[in-house]
Structures are given as structure tokens and as C-alpha cells.
JSON list of C-alpha atoms in Angstrom, two decimals:
[
{"chain": "X", "resi": 1, "resn": "MET", "atom": "CA", "xyz": [11.44, -5.86, 13.29]},
{"chain": "X", "resi": 2, "resn": "PRO", "atom": "CA", "xyz": [11.85, -7.49, 9.63]},
{"chain": "X", "resi": 3, "resn": "ALA", "atom": "CA", "xyz": [13.89, -5.81, 7.47]},
{"chain": "X", "resi": 4, "resn": "PRO", "atom": "CA", "xyz": [12.11, -2.24, 5.11]},
{"chain": "X", "resi": 5, "resn": "ARG", "atom": "CA", "xyz": [12.30, -4.73, 2.29]},
{"chain": "X", "resi": 6, "resn": "ASP", "atom": "CA", "xyz": [10.91, -7.71, 4.01]},
{"chain": "X", "resi": 7, "resn": "GLN", "atom": "CA", "xyz": [7.87, -4.93, 5.17]},
{"chain": "X", "resi": 8, "resn": "LEU", "atom": "CA", "xyz": [7.94, -3.83, 1.80]},
{"chain": "X", "resi": 9, "resn": "ASP", "atom": "CA", "xyz": [7.21, -7.33, 0.33]},
{"chain": "X", "resi": 10, "resn": "ALA", "atom": "CA", "xyz": [4.74, -8.40, 3.04]},
{"chain": "X", "resi": 11, "resn": "LEU", "atom": "CA", "xyz": [2.50, -4.93, 2.17]},
{"chain": "X", "resi": 12, "resn": "GLY", "atom": "CA", "xyz": [2.72, -6.12, -1.61]},
{"chain": "X", "resi": 13, "resn": "THR", "atom": "CA", "xyz": [1.04, -9.78, -0.69]},
{"chain": "X", "resi": 14, "resn": "MET", "atom": "CA", "xyz": [-1.19, -8.01, 1.99]},
{"chain": "X", "resi": 15, "resn": "ILE", "atom": "CA", "xyz": [-2.58, -5.51, -1.26]},
{"chain": "X", "resi": 16, "resn": "ARG", "atom": "CA", "xyz": [-2.75, -8.46, -3.53]},
{"chain": "X", "resi": 17, "resn": "THR", "atom": "CA", "xyz": [-4.03, -10.74, -0.91]},
{"chain": "X", "resi": 18, "resn": "ALA", "atom": "CA", "xyz": [-6.97, -8.35, -0.38]},
{"chain": "X", "resi": 19, "resn": "ARG", "atom": "CA", "xyz": [-7.20, -7.49, -4.12]},
{"chain": "X", "resi": 20, "resn": "LYS", "atom": "CA", "xyz": [-8.38, -11.45, -4.97]},
{"chain": "X", "resi": 21, "resn": "LYS", "atom": "CA", "xyz": [-10.17, -11.59, -1.76]},
{"chain": "X", "resi": 22, "resn": "HIS", "atom": "CA", "xyz": [-12.27, -9.06, -3.02]},
{"chain": "X", "resi": 23, "resn": "GLY", "atom": "CA", "xyz": [-12.61, -10.30, -6.76]},
{"chain": "X", "resi": 24, "resn": "PHE", "atom": "CA", "xyz": [-10.88, -7.10, -9.00]},
{"chain": "X", "resi": 25, "resn": "SER", "atom": "CA", "xyz": [-7.91, -7.49, -11.27]},
{"chain": "X", "resi": 26, "resn": "GLN", "atom": "CA", "xyz": [-5.03, -4.68, -10.94]},
{"chain": "X", "resi": 27, "resn": "ASP", "atom": "CA", "xyz": [-6.77, -3.26, -14.13]},
{"chain": "X", "resi": 28, "resn": "ALA", "atom": "CA", "xyz": [-9.79, -2.63, -12.20]},
{"chain": "X", "resi": 29, "resn": "LEU", "atom": "CA", "xyz": [-8.83, -1.97, -8.37]},
{"chain": "X", "resi": 30, "resn": "ALA", "atom": "CA", "xyz": [-5.91, 0.67, -10.23]},
{"chain": "X", "resi": 31, "resn": "SER", "atom": "CA", "xyz": [-8.88, 2.29, -11.88]},
{"chain": "X", "resi": 32, "resn": "VAL", "atom": "CA", "xyz": [-10.84, 2.18, -7.94]},
{"chain": "X", "resi": 33, "resn": "LEU", "atom": "CA", "xyz": [-7.87, 3.64, -6.73]},
{"chain": "X", "resi": 34, "resn": "GLY", "atom": "CA", "xyz": [-7.00, 6.30, -9.03]},
{"chain": "X", "resi": 35, "resn": "ILE", "atom": "CA", "xyz": [-3.70, 4.83, -10.15]},
{"chain": "X", "resi": 36, "resn": "ALA", "atom": "CA", "xyz": [-2.19, 3.32, -13.01]},
{"chain": "X", "resi": 37, "resn": "GLN", "atom": "CA", "xyz": [-2.23, -0.32, -13.46]},
{"chain": "X", "resi": 38, "resn": "SER", "atom": "CA", "xyz": [1.63, -0.41, -13.36]},
{"chain": "X", "resi": 39, "resn": "HIS", "atom": "CA", "xyz": [1.46, 1.74, -10.08]},
{"chain": "X", "resi": 40, "resn": "LEU", "atom": "CA", "xyz": [-0.39, -0.99, -8.73]},
{"chain": "X", "resi": 41, "resn": "SER", "atom": "CA", "xyz": [1.71, -3.87, -10.25]},
{"chain": "X", "resi": 42, "resn": "ALA", "atom": "CA", "xyz": [5.09, -1.96, -8.65]},
{"chain": "X", "resi": 43, "resn": "LEU", "atom": "CA", "xyz": [3.17, -1.62, -5.36]},
{"chain": "X", "resi": 44, "resn": "GLU", "atom": "CA", "xyz": [2.23, -5.33, -5.34]},
{"chain": "X", "resi": 45, "resn": "SER", "atom": "CA", "xyz": [5.54, -6.41, -6.08]},
{"chain": "X", "resi": 46, "resn": "GLY", "atom": "CA", "xyz": [6.68, -4.14, -3.03]},
{"chain": "X", "resi": 47, "resn": "GLY", "atom": "CA", "xyz": [8.52, -1.49, -5.29]},
{"chain": "X", "resi": 48, "resn": "ARG", "atom": "CA", "xyz": [10.49, 1.13, -3.78]},
{"chain": "X", "resi": 49, "resn": "ARG", "atom": "CA", "xyz": [10.44, 4.82, -4.23]},
{"chain": "X", "resi": 50, "resn": "LEU", "atom": "CA", "xyz": [6.62, 4.84, -5.17]},
{"chain": "X", "resi": 51, "resn": "GLY", "atom": "CA", "xyz": [4.12, 8.06, -4.49]},
{"chain": "X", "resi": 52, "resn": "VAL", "atom": "CA", "xyz": [1.91, 6.62, -1.61]},
{"chain": "X", "resi": 53, "resn": "THR", "atom": "CA", "xyz": [-0.57, 9.56, -0.76]},
{"chain": "X", "resi": 54, "resn": "ALA", "atom": "CA", "xyz": [-2.58, 10.08, 2.08]},
{"chain": "X", "resi": 55, "resn": "THR", "atom": "CA", "xyz": [-5.30, 9.65, -0.86]},
{"chain": "X", "resi": 56, "resn": "LEU", "atom": "CA", "xyz": [-4.77, 6.52, -2.18]},
{"chain": "X", "resi": 57, "resn": "ILE", "atom": "CA", "xyz": [-4.04, 4.99, 1.73]},
{"chain": "X", "resi": 58, "resn": "MET", "atom": "CA", "xyz": [-7.50, 6.04, 2.83]},
{"chain": "X", "resi": 59, "resn": "LYS", "atom": "CA", "xyz": [-8.92, 4.80, -0.50]},
{"chain": "X", "resi": 60, "resn": "MET", "atom": "CA", "xyz": [-7.03, 0.94, -0.17]},
{"chain": "X", "resi": 61, "resn": "HIS", "atom": "CA", "xyz": [-8.43, 1.10, 3.56]},
{"chain": "X", "resi": 62, "resn": "GLU", "atom": "CA", "xyz": [-11.88, 1.69, 2.58]},
{"chain": "X", "resi": 63, "resn": "VAL", "atom": "CA", "xyz": [-11.95, -0.15, -0.59]},
{"chain": "X", "resi": 64, "resn": "LEU", "atom": "CA", "xyz": [-9.95, -3.40, 0.41]},
{"chain": "X", "resi": 65, "resn": "GLY", "atom": "CA", "xyz": [-10.55, -2.82, 4.69]},
{"chain": "X", "resi": 66, "resn": "LEU", "atom": "CA", "xyz": [-6.33, -2.77, 4.58]},
{"chain": "X", "resi": 67, "resn": "ASP", "atom": "CA", "xyz": [-5.23, -1.53, 7.79]},
{"chain": "X", "resi": 68, "resn": "ILE", "atom": "CA", "xyz": [-4.08, 2.29, 7.66]},
{"chain": "X", "resi": 69, "resn": "ALA", "atom": "CA", "xyz": [-1.46, 2.20, 10.16]},
{"chain": "X", "resi": 70, "resn": "GLU", "atom": "CA", "xyz": [0.73, -0.74, 8.23]},
{"chain": "X", "resi": 71, "resn": "LEU", "atom": "CA", "xyz": [-0.15, 0.97, 4.92]},
{"chain": "X", "resi": 72, "resn": "THR", "atom": "CA", "xyz": [1.17, 4.50, 6.36]},
{"chain": "X", "resi": 73, "resn": "LYS", "atom": "CA", "xyz": [4.06, 2.89, 7.90]},
{"chain": "X", "resi": 74, "resn": "ALA", "atom": "CA", "xyz": [5.30, 1.04, 4.28]},
{"chain": "X", "resi": 75, "resn": "SER", "atom": "CA", "xyz": [4.60, 4.09, 2.65]},
{"chain": "X", "resi": 76, "resn": "ALA", "atom": "CA", "xyz": [6.86, 6.58, 4.43]},
{"chain": "X", "resi": 77, "resn": "LEU", "atom": "CA", "xyz": [9.75, 3.41, 3.84]},
{"chain": "X", "resi": 78, "resn": "ARG", "atom": "CA", "xyz": [8.48, 3.65, 0.36]},
{"chain": "X", "resi": 79, "resn": "THR", "atom": "CA", "xyz": [8.92, 7.28, 0.13]},
{"chain": "X", "resi": 80, "resn": "GLY", "atom": "CA", "xyz": [12.41, 7.27, 2.28]},
{"chain": "X", "resi": 81, "resn": "SER", "atom": "CA", "xyz": [10.86, 9.59, 4.69]},
{"chain": "X", "resi": 82, "resn": "ARG", "atom": "CA", "xyz": [11.66, 9.53, 8.82]},
{"chain": "X", "resi": 83, "resn": "HIS", "atom": "CA", "xyz": [8.69, 10.22, 10.16]},
{"chain": "X", "resi": 84, "resn": "ASP", "atom": "CA", "xyz": [6.80, 8.47, 12.86]},
{"chain": "X", "resi": 85, "resn": "SER", "atom": "CA", "xyz": [4.19, 6.35, 11.78]},
{"chain": "X", "resi": 86, "resn": "SER", "atom": "CA", "xyz": [2.09, 7.54, 14.72]},
{"chain": "X", "resi": 87, "resn": "ASP", "atom": "CA", "xyz": [1.82, 11.04, 13.47]},
{"chain": "X", "resi": 88, "resn": "ALA", "atom": "CA", "xyz": [0.04, 9.82, 10.46]},
{"chain": "X", "resi": 89, "resn": "VAL", "atom": "CA", "xyz": [-3.37, 9.69, 9.15]},
{"chain": "X", "resi": 90, "resn": "THR", "atom": "CA", "xyz": [-5.45, 7.42, 11.52]},
{"chain": "X", "resi": 91, "resn": "THR", "atom": "CA", "xyz": [-9.08, 6.26, 12.16]}
]
């Protein structure tokens, strides 16, 4: 199992790749997601301790088609939560 930092970096890469695939700039995607461009930049860089709400996870899933389970797992790592990702939002 990868270390938490590796998972955060992988999530950041996944978000960045999906953003570019869908033709969004960071500013445009941040606007659609309702977050600051600096927040999106930090997420893409594997930043720790960033707020990732259920609403943001759902929007990333809807707009970019990202896997909710992966987003939820990484959001738990970011916030330091110890809950099991199986208890998280699913489709």
C-alpha cells in the first residue's frame, strides 16, 4: 500500500490530468467547483490538510468523472480523519 504522501500526490495528478483532459484551466475549474484557484492548485500539488467537502467530492465526480471512492479516501488523508472510506458517499 502506498504511503499517504504518495496517495495525495497520485490524487493531485489524477485531478490535474482530468482537468486538462476536459479542457479546463485551473481558474475555470475552480470556478465550476466553487473553490479558489489556489485551493485547486494545492489539491493538484498533493497539498495536505485542505478542506475537501462531500460537495466538492461530488462536483469533481460530476464534472471530471473522478472516482468517488478515491476522492473520499484521499480527503480522509488530507483532513487526518480516521474513518473508513467505505462509510463515505457512494454512487
